[in-house]
């Protein structure tokens, strides 16, 4: 992985999307029948979860997935250690939740979102760090 203008554009687009999702005036799934969606129905049939329990699982998984790119891009762009990026993800997520609590009364600020977002950041950061380490250790073939 090398830094490129593409990485910077992706990072800017991701951060803009994250800000819009985090501070949209209403919950981003408002108006969507998530409780009857196929992932929730699958969790109900495969694991016996009630639809509200399945909704909670889908919501947590969405928060994890939402922050994976943060970890990935931060390591790829800065070469920071995975745990440093994870700390940044924790602080950013905490700031988002505090901002939602103070600025968006229609939104729900929760500790579980911070945990899920931090986990997503860590997963992205660890994956990028492992791939960077592997790439840097792989000898390049010299051309004759």
PDB file of C-alpha atoms in Angstrom:
ATOM      1  CA  UNK A   1       0.000   0.000   0.000  1.00  0.00           C
ATOM      2  CA  UNK A   2       1.321   3.355  -0.897  1.00  0.00           C
ATOM      3  CA  UNK A   3      -0.047   6.797  -0.330  1.00  0.00           C
ATOM      4  CA  UNK A   4      -1.632   8.299  -3.373  1.00  0.00           C
ATOM      5  CA  UNK A   5      -4.007  11.096  -4.327  1.00  0.00           C
ATOM      6  CA  UNK A   6      -6.663   8.385  -4.597  1.00  0.00           C
ATOM      7  CA  UNK A   7      -6.217   7.547  -0.902  1.00  0.00           C
ATOM      8  CA  UNK A   8      -6.664  11.214  -0.022  1.00  0.00           C
ATOM      9  CA  UNK A   9      -9.811  11.518  -2.138  1.00  0.00           C
ATOM     10  CA  UNK A  10     -11.214   8.328  -0.593  1.00  0.00           C
ATOM     11  CA  UNK A  11     -10.412   9.597   2.896  1.00  0.00           C
ATOM     12  CA  UNK A  12     -12.091  12.961   2.237  1.00  0.00           C
ATOM     13  CA  UNK A  13     -15.179  11.293   0.723  1.00  0.00           C
ATOM     14  CA  UNK A  14     -15.373   8.846   3.622  1.00  0.00           C
ATOM     15  CA  UNK A  15     -15.071  11.588   6.261  1.00  0.00           C
ATOM     16  CA  UNK A  16     -17.766  13.653   4.522  1.00  0.00           C
ATOM     17  CA  UNK A  17     -20.091  10.632   4.385  1.00  0.00           C
ATOM     18  CA  UNK A  18     -19.349   9.855   8.041  1.00  0.00           C
ATOM     19  CA  UNK A  19     -20.144  13.430   9.077  1.00  0.00           C
ATOM     20  CA  UNK A  20     -23.416  13.368   7.139  1.00  0.00           C
ATOM     21  CA  UNK A  21     -24.432  10.045   8.665  1.00  0.00           C
ATOM     22  CA  UNK A  22     -23.412  11.116  12.171  1.00  0.00           C
ATOM     23  CA  UNK A  23     -25.138  14.488  12.185  1.00  0.00           C
ATOM     24  CA  UNK A  24     -28.108  13.957   9.881  1.00  0.00           C
ATOM     25  CA  UNK A  25     -31.117  15.484  11.659  1.00  0.00           C
ATOM     26  CA  UNK A  26     -32.949  12.163  11.949  1.00  0.00           C
ATOM     27  CA  UNK A  27     -31.754   8.572  12.352  1.00  0.00           C
ATOM     28  CA  UNK A  28     -30.397   7.363   9.016  1.00  0.00           C
ATOM     29  CA  UNK A  29     -32.668   4.310   9.029  1.00  0.00           C
ATOM     30  CA  UNK A  30     -35.809   6.364   9.671  1.00  0.00           C
ATOM     31  CA  UNK A  31     -38.430   5.473   7.105  1.00  0.00           C
ATOM     32  CA  UNK A  32     -36.777   2.117   6.337  1.00  0.00           C
ATOM     33  CA  UNK A  33     -38.479  -1.017   7.590  1.00  0.00           C
ATOM     34  CA  UNK A  34     -35.284  -2.498   9.038  1.00  0.00           C
ATOM     35  CA  UNK A  35     -37.119  -4.701  11.524  1.00  0.00           C
ATOM     36  CA  UNK A  36     -38.626  -6.638   8.593  1.00  0.00           C
ATOM     37  CA  UNK A  37     -35.478  -6.583   6.436  1.00  0.00           C
ATOM     38  CA  UNK A  38     -33.853  -9.780   5.205  1.00  0.00           C
ATOM     39  CA  UNK A  39     -30.884  -9.600   7.616  1.00  0.00           C
ATOM     40  CA  UNK A  40     -33.233  -9.335  10.603  1.00  0.00           C
ATOM     41  CA  UNK A  41     -35.461 -12.135   9.271  1.00  0.00           C
ATOM     42  CA  UNK A  42     -32.348 -14.273   8.686  1.00  0.00           C
ATOM     43  CA  UNK A  43     -31.208 -13.746  12.277  1.00  0.00           C
ATOM     44  CA  UNK A  44     -34.699 -14.656  13.425  1.00  0.00           C
ATOM     45  CA  UNK A  45     -34.857 -17.904  11.439  1.00  0.00           C
ATOM     46  CA  UNK A  46     -31.208 -18.972  11.823  1.00  0.00           C
ATOM     47  CA  UNK A  47     -30.605 -18.032  15.452  1.00  0.00           C
ATOM     48  CA  UNK A  48     -34.077 -17.665  16.936  1.00  0.00           C
ATOM     49  CA  UNK A  49     -33.636 -13.989  17.706  1.00  0.00           C
ATOM     50  CA  UNK A  50     -36.739 -11.872  18.000  1.00  0.00           C
ATOM     51  CA  UNK A  51     -37.057  -9.126  15.414  1.00  0.00           C
ATOM     52  CA  UNK A  52     -36.099  -6.397  17.930  1.00  0.00           C
ATOM     53  CA  UNK A  53     -33.030  -8.437  18.958  1.00  0.00           C
ATOM     54  CA  UNK A  54     -32.161  -8.977  15.289  1.00  0.00           C
ATOM     55  CA  UNK A  55     -32.534  -5.254  14.658  1.00  0.00           C
ATOM     56  CA  UNK A  56     -30.079  -4.559  17.495  1.00  0.00           C
ATOM     57  CA  UNK A  57     -27.543  -6.997  15.992  1.00  0.00           C
ATOM     58  CA  UNK A  58     -27.879  -5.393  12.542  1.00  0.00           C
ATOM     59  CA  UNK A  59     -27.537  -1.918  14.045  1.00  0.00           C
ATOM     60  CA  UNK A  60     -24.352  -2.839  15.932  1.00  0.00           C
ATOM     61  CA  UNK A  61     -22.904  -4.588  12.869  1.00  0.00           C
ATOM     62  CA  UNK A  62     -23.634  -1.494  10.767  1.00  0.00           C
ATOM     63  CA  UNK A  63     -21.735   0.662  13.271  1.00  0.00           C
ATOM     64  CA  UNK A  64     -18.764  -1.711  13.164  1.00  0.00           C
ATOM     65  CA  UNK A  65     -18.715  -1.735   9.343  1.00  0.00           C
ATOM     66  CA  UNK A  66     -19.123   2.051   9.180  1.00  0.00           C
ATOM     67  CA  UNK A  67     -15.804   2.586  10.989  1.00  0.00           C
ATOM     68  CA  UNK A  68     -13.657  -0.088   9.291  1.00  0.00           C
ATOM     69  CA  UNK A  69     -12.647   2.362   6.510  1.00  0.00           C
ATOM     70  CA  UNK A  70     -11.512   4.889   9.122  1.00  0.00           C
ATOM     71  CA  UNK A  71      -9.011   2.425  10.560  1.00  0.00           C
ATOM     72  CA  UNK A  72      -7.886   1.238   7.154  1.00  0.00           C
ATOM     73  CA  UNK A  73      -7.399   4.680   5.629  1.00  0.00           C
ATOM     74  CA  UNK A  74      -5.754   6.161   8.723  1.00  0.00           C
ATOM     75  CA  UNK A  75      -3.104   3.431   8.809  1.00  0.00           C
ATOM     76  CA  UNK A  76      -2.619   3.521   5.031  1.00  0.00           C
ATOM     77  CA  UNK A  77      -2.203   7.304   4.954  1.00  0.00           C
ATOM     78  CA  UNK A  78      -0.272   7.951   8.153  1.00  0.00           C
ATOM     79  CA  UNK A  79       1.508   4.651   8.873  1.00  0.00           C
ATOM     80  CA  UNK A  80       0.418   5.136  12.502  1.00  0.00           C
ATOM     81  CA  UNK A  81       0.271   2.077  14.724  1.00  0.00           C
ATOM     82  CA  UNK A  82      -3.039   0.227  14.811  1.00  0.00           C
ATOM     83  CA  UNK A  83      -3.624   1.013  18.481  1.00  0.00           C
ATOM     84  CA  UNK A  84      -3.034   4.730  17.903  1.00  0.00           C
ATOM     85  CA  UNK A  85      -5.598   4.723  15.110  1.00  0.00           C
ATOM     86  CA  UNK A  86      -7.993   2.749  17.311  1.00  0.00           C
ATOM     87  CA  UNK A  87      -7.635   5.420  20.004  1.00  0.00           C
ATOM     88  CA  UNK A  88      -8.425   8.099  17.401  1.00  0.00           C
ATOM     89  CA  UNK A  89     -11.500   6.083  16.352  1.00  0.00           C
ATOM     90  CA  UNK A  90     -12.605   5.886  19.991  1.00  0.00           C
ATOM     91  CA  UNK A  91     -12.148   9.645  20.459  1.00  0.00           C
ATOM     92  CA  UNK A  92     -13.887  10.472  17.165  1.00  0.00           C
ATOM     93  CA  UNK A  93     -16.806   8.169  17.957  1.00  0.00           C
ATOM     94  CA  UNK A  94     -17.094   9.599  21.476  1.00  0.00           C
ATOM     95  CA  UNK A  95     -17.124  13.106  20.010  1.00  0.00           C
ATOM     96  CA  UNK A  96     -19.829  12.129  17.532  1.00  0.00           C
ATOM     97  CA  UNK A  97     -21.996  10.657  20.292  1.00  0.00           C
ATOM     98  CA  UNK A  98     -21.552  13.722  22.515  1.00  0.00           C
ATOM     99  CA  UNK A  99     -22.336  15.937  19.509  1.00  0.00           C
ATOM    100  CA  UNK A 100     -25.479  13.956  18.776  1.00  0.00           C
ATOM    101  CA  UNK A 101     -26.572  14.209  22.410  1.00  0.00           C
ATOM    102  CA  UNK A 102     -26.055  17.972  22.451  1.00  0.00           C
ATOM    103  CA  UNK A 103     -26.997  18.980  18.904  1.00  0.00           C
ATOM    104  CA  UNK A 104     -29.415  16.352  17.582  1.00  0.00           C
ATOM    105  CA  UNK A 105     -32.260  15.625  20.006  1.00  0.00           C
ATOM    106  CA  UNK A 106     -33.879  13.230  17.497  1.00  0.00           C
ATOM    107  CA  UNK A 107     -30.752  11.048  17.483  1.00  0.00           C
ATOM    108  CA  UNK A 108     -29.727   8.469  20.052  1.00  0.00           C
ATOM    109  CA  UNK A 109     -26.253   8.793  21.575  1.00  0.00           C
ATOM    110  CA  UNK A 110     -25.170   5.463  23.062  1.00  0.00           C
ATOM    111  CA  UNK A 111     -22.113   3.868  24.598  1.00  0.00           C
ATOM    112  CA  UNK A 112     -22.771   0.766  22.469  1.00  0.00           C
ATOM    113  CA  UNK A 113     -22.228   2.879  19.337  1.00  0.00           C
ATOM    114  CA  UNK A 114     -18.846   4.008  20.683  1.00  0.00           C
ATOM    115  CA  UNK A 115     -17.879   0.381  21.378  1.00  0.00           C
ATOM    116  CA  UNK A 116     -19.009  -0.801  17.927  1.00  0.00           C
ATOM    117  CA  UNK A 117     -17.348   2.125  16.137  1.00  0.00           C
ATOM    118  CA  UNK A 118     -14.106   1.573  18.037  1.00  0.00           C
ATOM    119  CA  UNK A 119     -14.187  -2.135  17.161  1.00  0.00           C
ATOM    120  CA  UNK A 120     -14.681  -1.255  13.486  1.00  0.00           C
ATOM    121  CA  UNK A 121     -11.767   1.171  13.599  1.00  0.00           C
ATOM    122  CA  UNK A 122      -9.573  -1.478  15.227  1.00  0.00           C
ATOM    123  CA  UNK A 123     -10.524  -4.097  12.623  1.00  0.00           C
ATOM    124  CA  UNK A 124      -9.707  -1.737   9.761  1.00  0.00           C
ATOM    125  CA  UNK A 125      -6.479  -0.566  11.366  1.00  0.00           C
ATOM    126  CA  UNK A 126      -5.279  -4.089  12.195  1.00  0.00           C
ATOM    127  CA  UNK A 127      -6.049  -5.348   8.704  1.00  0.00           C
ATOM    128  CA  UNK A 128      -4.211  -2.453   7.081  1.00  0.00           C
ATOM    129  CA  UNK A 129      -1.264  -2.769   9.482  1.00  0.00           C
ATOM    130  CA  UNK A 130      -0.938  -6.505   8.812  1.00  0.00           C
ATOM    131  CA  UNK A 131      -1.091  -5.993   5.049  1.00  0.00           C
ATOM    132  CA  UNK A 132       1.434  -3.150   5.223  1.00  0.00           C
ATOM    133  CA  UNK A 133       3.774  -5.294   7.305  1.00  0.00           C
ATOM    134  CA  UNK A 134       3.390  -8.204   4.891  1.00  0.00           C
ATOM    135  CA  UNK A 135       3.928  -5.954   1.871  1.00  0.00           C
ATOM    136  CA  UNK A 136       7.045  -4.367   3.384  1.00  0.00           C
ATOM    137  CA  UNK A 137       8.519  -7.785   4.208  1.00  0.00           C
ATOM    138  CA  UNK A 138       7.890  -9.220   0.744  1.00  0.00           C
ATOM    139  CA  UNK A 139      11.109  -8.943  -1.254  1.00  0.00           C
ATOM    140  CA  UNK A 140      10.731  -7.264  -4.594  1.00  0.00           C
ATOM    141  CA  UNK A 141      12.136  -9.094  -7.552  1.00  0.00           C
ATOM    142  CA  UNK A 142      14.909  -7.175  -9.205  1.00  0.00           C
ATOM    143  CA  UNK A 143      14.832  -6.863 -12.924  1.00  0.00           C
ATOM    144  CA  UNK A 144      17.823  -8.034 -14.958  1.00  0.00           C
TER     145      UNK A 144
END
